């Protein structure tokens, strides 16, 4: 346990109407502080970890009885954080939890920063950085599939894989260093080949792990799908129909939408973020010009496109020009307004075609199925059962490790200085250590833990 860390406290449940609230207090003074304000104090002294004690929170100065509560006691090292941790379950709402929190502060605890409890758990070796990120993914998961993936990483799946890769790089580097010591002996050639083989194996594994990031991100954060088309083809109507919400303004006038609107939907367990935006044409005025500019930027950023075409009017050059901008991306052709007489006979574009009527809410199941098929084209069979990285930090760390490995291998192939090769492999190992948190920088920790909510 890390000594001399201040005792911290926070309300760990959302503030507002609710049956109960949980206030956490953590650190070496947490038990002495709670003893001062809790009528069940004597029982806490003897309570083993995991005990729950009923009693009253009382302000010792005014003797005001604030609430009848349950106090859960977790003693170091058998707690979430690895330090003494107490959870006080009060009645819910805003007033009582705040009063209890103020009492704790008055008796020596400090309000916790976002994610500070989990940061303590990391500092006390209760979890690796990868597991802390997995925990954040669990809390933020938007759908069941995302939550399942995050849970698997929470159980150390990614951590174990990175550890194994690190170990095999360490082995190879050791082999190299032994070779260095005997540089003049004739065994040198054999060692070089052995090292190359080992390192290449690790590199291949890192590369396939890096490949999982796209799918991992989609499962955790969601796939972003931009609804693209000429003005008035029914983009906003489709957006509202998919979201089952009257979110975007719909009018018969072309050029209605200017801002980019976003909405999240769960499609068969996949989180999907739809974006409605301005129709693409030569803009008629300044607001529309800015809208079209934003729409074009979104086309670049989006993971996939719903290319909307009005099936009740003939295809135009404008549709073709839009097709050119999206044809390199993942897309589905959506023919809208199929409740009206059809005027589009043949579609000169490749790709999956779905007929819908945003107005009549027709064809939405078929569209959902096409979207599921598209997502599953990014996530290969058995994807979720494998080891998957889910955050940009992880992907960037792996990428950097691969770069150093490549440098080292190149030097090794060119017969370069073995010291330099060892340096590169050492750097690659350090990048993996940063991933698990074995090597840490305060800045990186700050960034990761600030994404948590207060009280986690
Ligand atoms: N008949 C019919 N009309 C539709 C359908 N979808 C949209 N409309 C109508 O088409 C017009 C334009 O709809 P919007 O949803 O605003 O179209 P948009 O593509 O968002 O238009 P901009 O924002 O101007 O680019 C409105 O009058 C809608 O009621 C449909 O499926 N069938
Ligand atoms: Mg619109």
CSV table of C-alpha atoms and ligand atoms in Angstrom, one decimal:
chain,number,residue,atom,x,y,z
A,1,UNK,CA,0.0,0.0,0.0
A,2,UNK,CA,1.2,3.5,-0.8
A,3,UNK,CA,1.7,5.4,2.4
A,4,UNK,CA,0.7,9.0,3.1
A,5,UNK,CA,-2.1,9.3,0.6
A,6,UNK,CA,-4.9,11.6,1.8
A,7,UNK,CA,-8.2,10.1,2.8
A,8,UNK,CA,-10.8,10.9,0.1
A,9,UNK,CA,-14.5,10.8,-0.1
A,10,UNK,CA,-17.2,11.2,-2.8
A,11,UNK,CA,-20.9,10.4,-3.5
A,12,UNK,CA,-20.6,7.4,-5.8
A,13,UNK,CA,-24.2,7.2,-7.1
A,14,UNK,CA,-25.8,9.8,-9.4
A,15,UNK,CA,-27.1,12.8,-7.5
A,16,UNK,CA,-30.9,13.2,-7.6
A,17,UNK,CA,-34.0,11.3,-7.0
A,18,UNK,CA,-33.3,7.7,-6.1
A,19,UNK,CA,-33.9,5.1,-3.4
A,20,UNK,CA,-30.4,5.1,-2.0
A,21,UNK,CA,-27.1,6.9,-2.3
A,22,UNK,CA,-23.7,5.5,-1.7
A,23,UNK,CA,-20.9,7.7,-0.2
A,24,UNK,CA,-17.4,6.3,-0.3
A,25,UNK,CA,-14.6,7.1,1.9
A,26,UNK,CA,-11.1,5.7,1.3
A,27,UNK,CA,-7.7,5.9,2.9
A,28,UNK,CA,-6.0,5.3,6.2
A,29,UNK,CA,-8.2,7.7,8.2
A,30,UNK,CA,-11.5,6.5,6.8
A,31,UNK,CA,-12.4,4.3,9.7
A,32,UNK,CA,-11.4,6.8,12.4
A,33,UNK,CA,-13.4,9.5,10.6
A,34,UNK,CA,-16.5,7.4,10.2
A,35,UNK,CA,-16.2,6.4,13.9
A,36,UNK,CA,-16.7,10.1,14.8
A,37,UNK,CA,-20.0,10.5,13.0
A,38,UNK,CA,-21.6,7.0,13.2
A,39,UNK,CA,-23.5,5.4,16.1
A,40,UNK,CA,-22.4,1.9,15.1
A,41,UNK,CA,-18.8,2.9,15.6
A,42,UNK,CA,-17.9,0.3,18.2
A,43,UNK,CA,-19.0,-2.5,15.9
A,44,UNK,CA,-16.9,-1.1,13.0
A,45,UNK,CA,-13.8,-1.6,15.1
A,46,UNK,CA,-14.2,-5.4,15.2
A,47,UNK,CA,-15.9,-5.8,11.9
A,48,UNK,CA,-14.1,-8.0,9.4
A,49,UNK,CA,-13.9,-6.9,5.7
A,50,UNK,CA,-17.3,-7.1,3.9
A,51,UNK,CA,-19.3,-6.4,7.1
A,52,UNK,CA,-22.5,-4.3,6.9
A,53,UNK,CA,-23.5,-2.4,10.0
A,54,UNK,CA,-26.8,-0.5,10.6
A,55,UNK,CA,-26.7,2.8,12.5
A,56,UNK,CA,-27.2,6.5,12.4
A,57,UNK,CA,-25.1,9.3,11.0
A,58,UNK,CA,-25.0,12.0,13.6
A,59,UNK,CA,-23.4,15.4,13.5
A,60,UNK,CA,-21.3,15.4,16.7
A,61,UNK,CA,-21.4,19.2,16.9
A,62,UNK,CA,-25.1,19.7,16.8
A,63,UNK,CA,-26.2,16.2,17.6
A,64,UNK,CA,-28.5,16.3,14.6
A,65,UNK,CA,-29.5,12.7,13.5
A,66,UNK,CA,-29.0,13.0,9.8
A,67,UNK,CA,-30.0,9.6,8.5
A,68,UNK,CA,-30.2,5.9,9.3
A,69,UNK,CA,-27.6,4.2,7.1
A,70,UNK,CA,-25.8,1.0,6.3
A,71,UNK,CA,-22.1,1.1,6.6
A,72,UNK,CA,-20.0,-1.4,4.6
A,73,UNK,CA,-16.5,-2.0,5.8
A,74,UNK,CA,-13.6,-3.1,3.6
A,75,UNK,CA,-10.2,-3.3,5.2
A,76,UNK,CA,-6.9,-3.0,3.3
A,77,UNK,CA,-5.8,-4.9,1.3
A,78,UNK,CA,-9.2,-6.6,0.8
A,79,UNK,CA,-11.0,-3.6,-0.9
A,80,UNK,CA,-11.5,-2.2,-4.3
A,81,UNK,CA,-8.7,0.3,-3.8
A,82,UNK,CA,-6.4,-1.8,-1.6
A,83,UNK,CA,-6.8,0.7,1.2
A,84,UNK,CA,-9.4,0.9,4.0
A,85,UNK,CA,-12.6,1.7,2.3
A,86,UNK,CA,-16.1,2.4,3.7
A,87,UNK,CA,-19.3,2.8,1.8
A,88,UNK,CA,-22.2,4.5,3.5
A,89,UNK,CA,-25.6,3.8,2.0
A,90,UNK,CA,-27.9,6.6,2.9
A,91,UNK,CA,-31.5,7.3,1.7
A,92,UNK,CA,-31.4,8.9,-1.7
A,93,UNK,CA,-31.9,12.4,-2.9
A,94,UNK,CA,-29.7,15.4,-2.8
A,95,UNK,CA,-29.8,16.8,0.8
A,96,UNK,CA,-28.8,13.8,2.9
A,97,UNK,CA,-25.9,12.5,0.9
A,98,UNK,CA,-24.5,16.1,0.7
A,99,UNK,CA,-24.8,16.5,4.5
A,100,UNK,CA,-23.0,13.2,5.1
A,101,UNK,CA,-20.3,14.2,2.6
A,102,UNK,CA,-19.8,17.6,4.3
A,103,UNK,CA,-19.5,15.8,7.7
A,104,UNK,CA,-16.7,13.6,6.3
A,105,UNK,CA,-14.9,16.6,4.9
A,106,UNK,CA,-15.3,18.5,8.2
A,107,UNK,CA,-13.6,15.5,9.9
A,108,UNK,CA,-10.6,15.4,7.7
A,109,UNK,CA,-11.4,13.7,4.3
A,110,UNK,CA,-10.9,15.5,1.0
A,111,UNK,CA,-13.4,15.4,-1.9
A,112,UNK,CA,-12.1,12.9,-4.5
A,113,UNK,CA,-11.0,13.8,-8.0
A,114,UNK,CA,-12.8,11.9,-10.9
A,115,UNK,CA,-11.6,8.3,-11.0
A,116,UNK,CA,-9.4,8.7,-7.9
A,117,UNK,CA,-10.7,5.6,-6.2
A,118,UNK,CA,-9.7,3.6,-9.3
A,119,UNK,CA,-6.4,5.4,-9.5
A,120,UNK,CA,-5.7,4.3,-5.9
A,121,UNK,CA,-6.6,0.7,-7.0
A,122,UNK,CA,-4.0,1.0,-9.8
A,123,UNK,CA,-1.4,2.6,-7.6
A,124,UNK,CA,-1.9,-0.3,-5.1
A,125,UNK,CA,-1.5,-2.9,-7.8
A,126,UNK,CA,-5.1,-3.9,-7.7
A,127,UNK,CA,-5.5,-3.5,-11.4
A,128,UNK,CA,-3.4,-2.7,-14.4
A,129,UNK,CA,-3.9,0.4,-16.6
A,130,UNK,CA,-5.5,-1.8,-19.2
A,131,UNK,CA,-8.0,-3.1,-16.7
A,132,UNK,CA,-8.7,0.4,-15.5
A,133,UNK,CA,-9.5,1.3,-19.1
A,134,UNK,CA,-11.7,-1.8,-19.4
A,135,UNK,CA,-13.5,-0.6,-16.3
A,136,UNK,CA,-14.1,2.8,-18.0
A,137,UNK,CA,-15.4,0.9,-21.0
A,138,UNK,CA,-17.8,-1.1,-18.8
A,139,UNK,CA,-19.2,2.0,-17.3
A,140,UNK,CA,-19.5,3.8,-20.7
A,141,UNK,CA,-20.7,0.8,-22.7
A,142,UNK,CA,-23.8,1.7,-24.6
A,143,UNK,CA,-25.0,-1.8,-25.6
A,144,UNK,CA,-24.8,-5.4,-24.4
A,145,UNK,CA,-22.2,-6.4,-27.0
A,146,UNK,CA,-19.9,-3.5,-25.9
A,147,UNK,CA,-20.4,-4.3,-22.2
A,148,UNK,CA,-19.5,-8.0,-22.8
A,149,UNK,CA,-16.3,-7.1,-24.6
A,150,UNK,CA,-15.3,-4.6,-21.8
A,151,UNK,CA,-16.0,-7.3,-19.2
A,152,UNK,CA,-13.7,-9.7,-20.9
A,153,UNK,CA,-10.9,-7.1,-20.9
A,154,UNK,CA,-11.7,-6.4,-17.2
A,155,UNK,CA,-10.9,-10.0,-16.5
A,156,UNK,CA,-7.4,-9.4,-17.8
A,157,UNK,CA,-7.7,-10.9,-21.3
A,158,UNK,CA,-5.8,-8.0,-23.0
A,159,UNK,CA,-3.5,-7.6,-20.0
A,160,UNK,CA,-2.4,-11.3,-20.3
A,161,UNK,CA,-1.8,-11.0,-24.0
A,162,UNK,CA,0.3,-7.9,-23.7
A,163,UNK,CA,2.3,-9.5,-20.8
A,164,UNK,CA,3.0,-12.5,-22.9
A,165,UNK,CA,4.2,-10.4,-25.8
A,166,UNK,CA,6.3,-8.3,-23.6
A,167,UNK,CA,7.9,-11.5,-22.1
A,168,UNK,CA,8.8,-12.9,-25.5
A,169,UNK,CA,10.4,-9.5,-26.5
A,170,UNK,CA,12.3,-9.5,-23.2
A,171,UNK,CA,13.5,-13.1,-24.0
A,172,UNK,CA,14.7,-12.0,-27.5
A,173,UNK,CA,16.4,-9.0,-26.1
A,174,UNK,CA,18.2,-11.1,-23.5
A,175,UNK,CA,19.3,-13.5,-26.2
A,176,UNK,CA,20.7,-10.5,-28.1
A,177,UNK,CA,22.5,-9.2,-25.1
A,178,UNK,CA,24.1,-12.6,-24.5
A,179,UNK,CA,25.1,-12.6,-28.2
A,180,UNK,CA,26.6,-9.1,-27.6
A,181,UNK,CA,28.8,-10.6,-24.8
A,182,UNK,CA,30.2,-13.2,-27.2
A,183,UNK,CA,30.3,-11.0,-30.3
A,184,UNK,CA,33.6,-12.5,-31.5
A,185,UNK,CA,32.4,-16.1,-31.3
A,186,UNK,CA,31.3,-17.9,-34.5
A,187,UNK,CA,27.8,-18.6,-33.0
A,188,UNK,CA,26.8,-15.0,-33.9
A,189,UNK,CA,25.0,-15.9,-37.2
A,190,UNK,CA,22.8,-18.6,-35.5
A,191,UNK,CA,21.8,-16.2,-32.8
A,192,UNK,CA,20.8,-13.5,-35.2
A,193,UNK,CA,18.4,-15.8,-37.0
A,194,UNK,CA,16.9,-17.1,-33.7
A,195,UNK,CA,16.4,-13.6,-32.5
A,196,UNK,CA,14.8,-12.5,-35.8
A,197,UNK,CA,12.4,-15.4,-35.7
A,198,UNK,CA,11.3,-14.6,-32.1
A,199,UNK,CA,10.9,-10.9,-32.7
A,200,UNK,CA,9.0,-11.5,-36.0
A,201,UNK,CA,6.5,-13.7,-34.2
A,202,UNK,CA,5.9,-11.0,-31.6
A,203,UNK,CA,5.6,-8.4,-34.3
A,204,UNK,CA,2.9,-10.4,-36.1
A,205,UNK,CA,0.9,-10.8,-32.9
A,206,UNK,CA,1.2,-7.1,-32.2
A,207,UNK,CA,0.0,-6.3,-35.7
A,208,UNK,CA,-3.0,-8.5,-35.5
A,209,UNK,CA,-3.8,-7.0,-32.1
A,210,UNK,CA,-3.6,-3.5,-33.7
A,211,UNK,CA,-6.1,-4.7,-36.4
A,212,UNK,CA,-8.7,-5.4,-33.7
A,213,UNK,CA,-8.8,-1.7,-32.6
A,214,UNK,CA,-11.3,-0.7,-35.4
A,215,UNK,CA,-13.8,-3.4,-34.3
A,216,UNK,CA,-13.1,-2.8,-30.6
A,217,UNK,CA,-13.8,0.9,-31.0
A,218,UNK,CA,-17.0,0.2,-32.8
A,219,UNK,CA,-18.2,-2.2,-30.1
A,220,UNK,CA,-17.4,0.3,-27.3
A,221,UNK,CA,-18.0,3.7,-28.8
A,222,UNK,CA,-20.3,2.7,-31.6
A,223,UNK,CA,-20.0,2.9,-35.4
A,224,UNK,CA,-20.7,6.3,-36.8
A,225,UNK,CA,-23.0,6.4,-39.8
A,226,UNK,CA,-23.5,9.6,-41.8
A,227,UNK,CA,-26.8,10.1,-43.6
A,228,UNK,CA,-25.8,11.6,-46.9
A,229,UNK,CA,-27.7,12.8,-50.0
A,230,UNK,CA,-29.1,15.8,-52.0
A,231,UNK,CA,-31.3,18.3,-50.2
A,232,UNK,CA,-34.9,17.1,-49.6
A,233,UNK,CA,-34.3,13.4,-50.2
A,234,UNK,CA,-35.6,12.8,-46.7
A,235,UNK,CA,-32.4,12.5,-44.6
A,236,UNK,CA,-33.8,14.2,-41.5
A,237,UNK,CA,-37.1,12.2,-41.9
A,238,UNK,CA,-35.1,9.0,-41.9
A,239,UNK,CA,-32.9,10.1,-39.0
A,240,UNK,CA,-36.1,10.8,-36.9
A,241,UNK,CA,-37.6,7.5,-37.9
A,242,UNK,CA,-34.5,5.5,-36.9
A,243,UNK,CA,-34.2,7.4,-33.6
A,244,UNK,CA,-38.0,7.2,-33.0
A,245,UNK,CA,-37.8,10.8,-32.0
A,246,UNK,CA,-38.8,14.1,-33.5
A,247,UNK,CA,-35.2,15.5,-33.3
A,248,UNK,CA,-34.4,17.0,-36.7
A,249,UNK,CA,-36.5,19.7,-38.4
A,250,UNK,CA,-38.3,18.4,-41.5
A,251,UNK,CA,-39.7,20.7,-44.1
A,252,UNK,CA,-40.6,20.5,-47.8
A,253,UNK,CA,-38.1,23.2,-48.5
A,254,UNK,CA,-34.7,21.9,-49.8
A,255,UNK,CA,-31.8,23.1,-47.6
A,256,UNK,CA,-33.5,22.8,-44.2
A,257,UNK,CA,-30.8,21.1,-42.2
A,258,UNK,CA,-27.5,22.9,-41.7
A,259,UNK,CA,-26.0,21.7,-38.4
A,260,UNK,CA,-24.9,18.2,-37.8
A,261,UNK,CA,-27.3,16.3,-35.5
A,262,UNK,CA,-26.3,13.1,-33.8
A,263,UNK,CA,-28.3,10.2,-32.3
A,264,UNK,CA,-27.4,6.9,-30.8
A,265,UNK,CA,-29.3,3.7,-31.4
A,266,UNK,CA,-28.8,0.1,-30.3
A,267,UNK,CA,-29.1,-2.2,-33.3
A,268,UNK,CA,-29.0,-5.8,-32.3
A,269,UNK,CA,-26.5,-5.0,-29.5
A,270,UNK,CA,-24.3,-2.8,-31.7
A,271,UNK,CA,-24.1,0.9,-30.7
A,272,UNK,CA,-24.7,3.0,-33.8
A,273,UNK,CA,-24.3,6.7,-33.9
A,274,UNK,CA,-26.3,8.3,-36.8
A,275,UNK,CA,-25.5,11.8,-38.1
A,276,UNK,CA,-28.0,13.9,-40.0
A,277,UNK,CA,-26.6,16.9,-41.9
A,278,UNK,CA,-27.1,19.4,-44.7
A,279,UNK,CA,-27.9,18.0,-48.2
A,280,UNK,CA,-25.0,18.3,-50.6
A,281,UNK,CA,-25.4,20.9,-53.4
A,282,UNK,CA,-24.0,24.2,-54.5
A,283,UNK,CA,-25.1,26.3,-51.4
A,284,UNK,CA,-27.5,29.2,-51.9
A,285,UNK,CA,-26.3,31.3,-49.0
A,286,UNK,CA,-23.7,31.5,-46.3
A,287,UNK,CA,-25.4,29.4,-43.6
A,288,UNK,CA,-26.0,26.6,-46.1
A,289,UNK,CA,-22.4,26.9,-47.3
A,290,UNK,CA,-21.2,26.3,-43.8
A,291,UNK,CA,-23.6,23.4,-43.4
A,292,UNK,CA,-22.4,21.7,-46.6
A,293,UNK,CA,-18.8,22.2,-45.5
A,294,UNK,CA,-19.6,20.4,-42.2
A,295,UNK,CA,-21.4,17.7,-44.0
A,296,UNK,CA,-18.4,17.0,-46.2
A,297,UNK,CA,-16.2,16.9,-43.2
A,298,UNK,CA,-18.5,14.3,-41.6
A,299,UNK,CA,-18.4,12.2,-44.7
A,300,UNK,CA,-14.6,12.0,-44.2
A,301,UNK,CA,-14.9,11.2,-40.5
A,302,UNK,CA,-17.8,8.7,-40.5
A,303,UNK,CA,-17.1,5.0,-40.4
A,304,UNK,CA,-19.9,4.4,-42.9
A,305,UNK,CA,-22.6,6.1,-45.0
A,306,UNK,CA,-26.3,5.8,-45.7
A,307,UNK,CA,-26.5,7.2,-49.2
A,308,UNK,CA,-30.0,8.4,-49.5
A,309,UNK,CA,-31.7,8.8,-52.9
A,310,UNK,CA,-35.3,10.0,-53.6
A,311,UNK,CA,-36.9,7.1,-55.5
A,312,UNK,CA,-39.8,9.3,-56.6
A,313,UNK,CA,-37.7,11.5,-58.8
A,314,UNK,CA,-35.2,10.6,-61.5
A,315,UNK,CA,-31.5,10.3,-60.7
A,316,UNK,CA,-29.5,13.4,-61.3
A,317,UNK,CA,-25.9,14.4,-61.9
A,318,UNK,CA,-25.9,15.6,-58.3
A,319,UNK,CA,-26.6,12.1,-57.0
A,320,UNK,CA,-23.7,10.9,-59.2
A,321,UNK,CA,-21.3,13.5,-57.8
A,322,UNK,CA,-22.2,12.5,-54.2
A,323,UNK,CA,-21.7,8.9,-55.1
A,324,UNK,CA,-18.2,9.7,-56.1
A,325,UNK,CA,-17.4,11.2,-52.8
A,326,UNK,CA,-18.7,8.2,-50.8
A,327,UNK,CA,-17.9,5.2,-53.1
A,328,UNK,CA,-14.6,4.5,-51.4
A,329,UNK,CA,-16.2,4.2,-48.0
A,330,UNK,CA,-18.4,1.6,-46.5
A,331,UNK,CA,-22.0,2.5,-47.6
A,332,UNK,CA,-25.5,1.3,-48.2
A,333,UNK,CA,-27.8,2.8,-50.9
A,334,UNK,CA,-31.1,3.8,-49.4
A,335,UNK,CA,-34.0,4.6,-51.8
A,336,UNK,CA,-36.4,6.7,-49.8
A,337,UNK,CA,-40.0,7.8,-50.5
A,338,UNK,CA,-41.0,4.3,-51.8
A,339,UNK,CA,-44.6,5.1,-50.8
A,340,UNK,CA,-44.7,7.4,-53.8
A,341,UNK,CA,-44.7,6.2,-57.5
A,342,UNK,CA,-41.2,5.1,-58.4
A,343,UNK,CA,-39.2,7.0,-61.0
A,344,UNK,CA,-35.8,5.5,-60.4
A,345,UNK,CA,-35.6,2.3,-62.5
A,346,UNK,CA,-32.0,1.3,-62.7
A,347,UNK,CA,-29.3,2.4,-60.2
A,348,UNK,CA,-25.9,2.9,-61.8
A,349,UNK,CA,-24.2,2.4,-58.5
A,350,UNK,CA,-22.8,-0.8,-57.0
A,351,UNK,CA,-23.7,-1.9,-53.5
A,352,UNK,CA,-26.5,-3.1,-51.3
A,353,UNK,CA,-29.9,-1.4,-52.0
A,354,UNK,CA,-32.6,-1.0,-49.4
A,355,UNK,CA,-36.0,0.6,-50.1
A,356,UNK,CA,-37.6,2.6,-47.3
A,357,UNK,CA,-40.2,5.2,-46.7
A,358,UNK,CA,-39.1,7.4,-43.9
A,359,UNK,CA,-42.5,9.0,-43.8
A,360,UNK,CA,-44.5,5.7,-43.5
A,361,UNK,CA,-41.8,4.0,-41.4
A,362,UNK,CA,-41.5,1.2,-44.0
A,363,UNK,CA,-38.4,-0.8,-44.7
A,364,UNK,CA,-36.6,0.1,-41.4
A,365,UNK,CA,-36.2,-3.6,-40.4
A,366,UNK,CA,-34.5,-4.3,-43.8
A,367,UNK,CA,-32.3,-1.2,-43.3
A,368,UNK,CA,-31.3,-2.4,-39.8
A,369,UNK,CA,-30.4,-5.8,-41.2
A,370,UNK,CA,-28.3,-4.2,-43.9
A,371,UNK,CA,-26.5,-2.2,-41.2
A,372,UNK,CA,-25.9,-5.3,-39.1
A,373,UNK,CA,-24.5,-7.0,-42.1
A,374,UNK,CA,-22.2,-4.0,-42.8
A,375,UNK,CA,-21.0,-3.9,-39.2
A,376,UNK,CA,-20.3,-7.7,-39.2
A,377,UNK,CA,-18.2,-7.2,-42.3
A,378,UNK,CA,-15.8,-5.2,-40.2
A,379,UNK,CA,-16.0,-7.7,-37.3
A,380,UNK,CA,-14.9,-11.1,-38.5
A,381,UNK,CA,-16.4,-14.3,-37.2
A,382,UNK,CA,-15.5,-15.0,-33.6
A,383,UNK,CA,-14.2,-11.5,-33.3
A,384,UNK,CA,-15.6,-10.9,-29.8
A,385,UNK,CA,-14.0,-14.1,-28.4
A,386,UNK,CA,-10.5,-12.9,-29.3
A,387,UNK,CA,-8.2,-10.5,-27.6
A,388,UNK,CA,-9.3,-7.0,-28.6
A,389,UNK,CA,-7.9,-3.5,-27.9
A,390,UNK,CA,-10.5,-0.8,-27.4
A,391,UNK,CA,-8.9,2.5,-26.8
A,392,UNK,CA,-6.8,4.9,-28.9
A,393,UNK,CA,-4.1,4.9,-26.2
A,394,UNK,CA,-3.8,1.1,-26.6
A,395,UNK,CA,-3.7,1.3,-30.4
A,396,UNK,CA,-1.1,4.1,-30.4
A,397,UNK,CA,1.1,2.2,-27.9
A,398,UNK,CA,1.1,-1.0,-29.9
A,399,UNK,CA,1.8,1.0,-33.1
A,400,UNK,CA,4.9,2.6,-31.4
A,401,UNK,CA,6.1,-0.8,-30.2
A,402,UNK,CA,5.8,-2.1,-33.8
A,403,UNK,CA,7.8,0.8,-35.1
A,404,UNK,CA,10.7,0.2,-32.8
A,405,UNK,CA,10.6,-3.5,-33.6
A,406,UNK,CA,10.7,-2.6,-37.3
A,407,UNK,CA,13.7,-0.4,-36.7
A,408,UNK,CA,15.5,-3.1,-34.7
A,409,UNK,CA,14.8,-5.8,-37.3
A,410,UNK,CA,16.0,-3.5,-40.1
A,411,UNK,CA,19.3,-2.9,-38.3
A,412,UNK,CA,19.6,-6.6,-37.6
A,413,UNK,CA,19.1,-7.5,-41.2
A,414,UNK,CA,21.6,-4.8,-42.4
A,415,UNK,CA,24.2,-6.2,-39.9
A,416,UNK,CA,24.0,-3.0,-37.8
A,417,UNK,CA,25.4,-2.5,-34.3
A,418,UNK,CA,23.8,-4.9,-31.9
A,419,UNK,CA,23.7,-2.3,-29.2
A,420,UNK,CA,21.4,-0.2,-31.3
A,421,UNK,CA,19.2,-3.2,-32.1
A,422,UNK,CA,19.0,-3.9,-28.3
A,423,UNK,CA,18.1,-0.2,-27.8
A,424,UNK,CA,15.2,-0.4,-30.2
A,425,UNK,CA,13.8,-3.6,-28.7
A,426,UNK,CA,14.2,-2.1,-25.3
A,427,UNK,CA,12.1,0.9,-26.5
A,428,UNK,CA,9.4,-1.5,-27.8
A,429,UNK,CA,9.3,-3.3,-24.5
A,430,UNK,CA,8.9,0.0,-22.7
A,431,UNK,CA,6.0,0.9,-24.9
A,432,UNK,CA,4.3,-2.3,-23.8
A,433,UNK,CA,5.1,-1.5,-20.2
A,434,UNK,CA,3.5,1.8,-20.6
A,435,UNK,CA,0.3,0.1,-21.8
A,436,UNK,CA,0.0,-2.0,-18.7
A,437,UNK,CA,1.1,0.8,-16.5
A,438,UNK,CA,4.3,-0.8,-15.4
A,439,UNK,CA,6.0,2.4,-16.6
A,440,UNK,CA,3.8,5.5,-15.9
A,441,UNK,CA,3.7,9.1,-16.7
A,442,UNK,CA,1.6,11.3,-14.4
A,443,UNK,CA,0.1,13.0,-17.5
A,444,UNK,CA,-1.1,9.7,-19.0
A,445,UNK,CA,-2.6,8.7,-15.6
A,446,UNK,CA,-4.3,12.1,-15.4
A,447,UNK,CA,-5.8,11.8,-18.8
A,448,UNK,CA,-7.1,8.2,-18.2
A,449,UNK,CA,-8.6,8.8,-14.8
A,450,UNK,CA,-10.1,12.1,-15.5
A,451,UNK,CA,-12.5,10.3,-17.9
A,452,UNK,CA,-14.0,8.5,-15.0
A,453,UNK,CA,-16.9,10.0,-13.0
A,454,UNK,CA,-16.4,11.2,-9.4
A,455,UNK,CA,-16.8,8.5,-6.9
A,456,UNK,CA,-15.5,5.7,-9.2
B,1,LIG,N1,-43.8,10.8,-49.4
B,1,LIG,C1,-42.7,10.9,-48.7
B,1,LIG,N2,-42.2,12.1,-48.4
B,1,LIG,C2,-41.1,12.1,-47.6
B,1,LIG,C3,-40.4,10.9,-47.2
B,1,LIG,N3,-39.4,11.3,-46.5
B,1,LIG,C4,-39.3,12.6,-46.4
B,1,LIG,N4,-40.4,13.1,-47.1
B,1,LIG,C5,-40.7,14.5,-47.3
B,1,LIG,O1,-39.6,15.1,-48.0
B,1,LIG,C6,-39.4,16.5,-47.6
B,1,LIG,C7,-38.0,16.7,-47.2
B,1,LIG,O2,-37.7,15.9,-46.0
B,1,LIG,P1,-36.5,16.1,-45.1
B,1,LIG,O3,-36.5,14.9,-44.2
B,1,LIG,O4,-36.5,17.4,-44.5
B,1,LIG,O5,-35.3,16.0,-46.2
B,1,LIG,P2,-33.8,16.3,-46.0
B,1,LIG,O6,-33.1,15.4,-46.9
B,1,LIG,O7,-33.4,16.2,-44.6
B,1,LIG,O8,-33.7,17.7,-46.5
B,1,LIG,P3,-32.5,18.9,-46.2
B,1,LIG,O9,-32.4,19.0,-44.8
B,1,LIG,O10,-33.1,20.1,-46.8
B,1,LIG,O11,-31.3,18.4,-46.9
B,1,LIG,C8,-40.4,16.7,-46.5
B,1,LIG,O12,-41.6,17.3,-47.0
B,1,LIG,C9,-40.8,15.3,-46.0
B,1,LIG,O13,-42.1,15.2,-45.5
B,1,LIG,C10,-41.0,9.7,-47.6
B,1,LIG,O14,-40.5,8.6,-47.2
B,1,LIG,N5,-42.1,9.7,-48.3
B,2,LIG,MG1,-32.6,17.6,-43.3
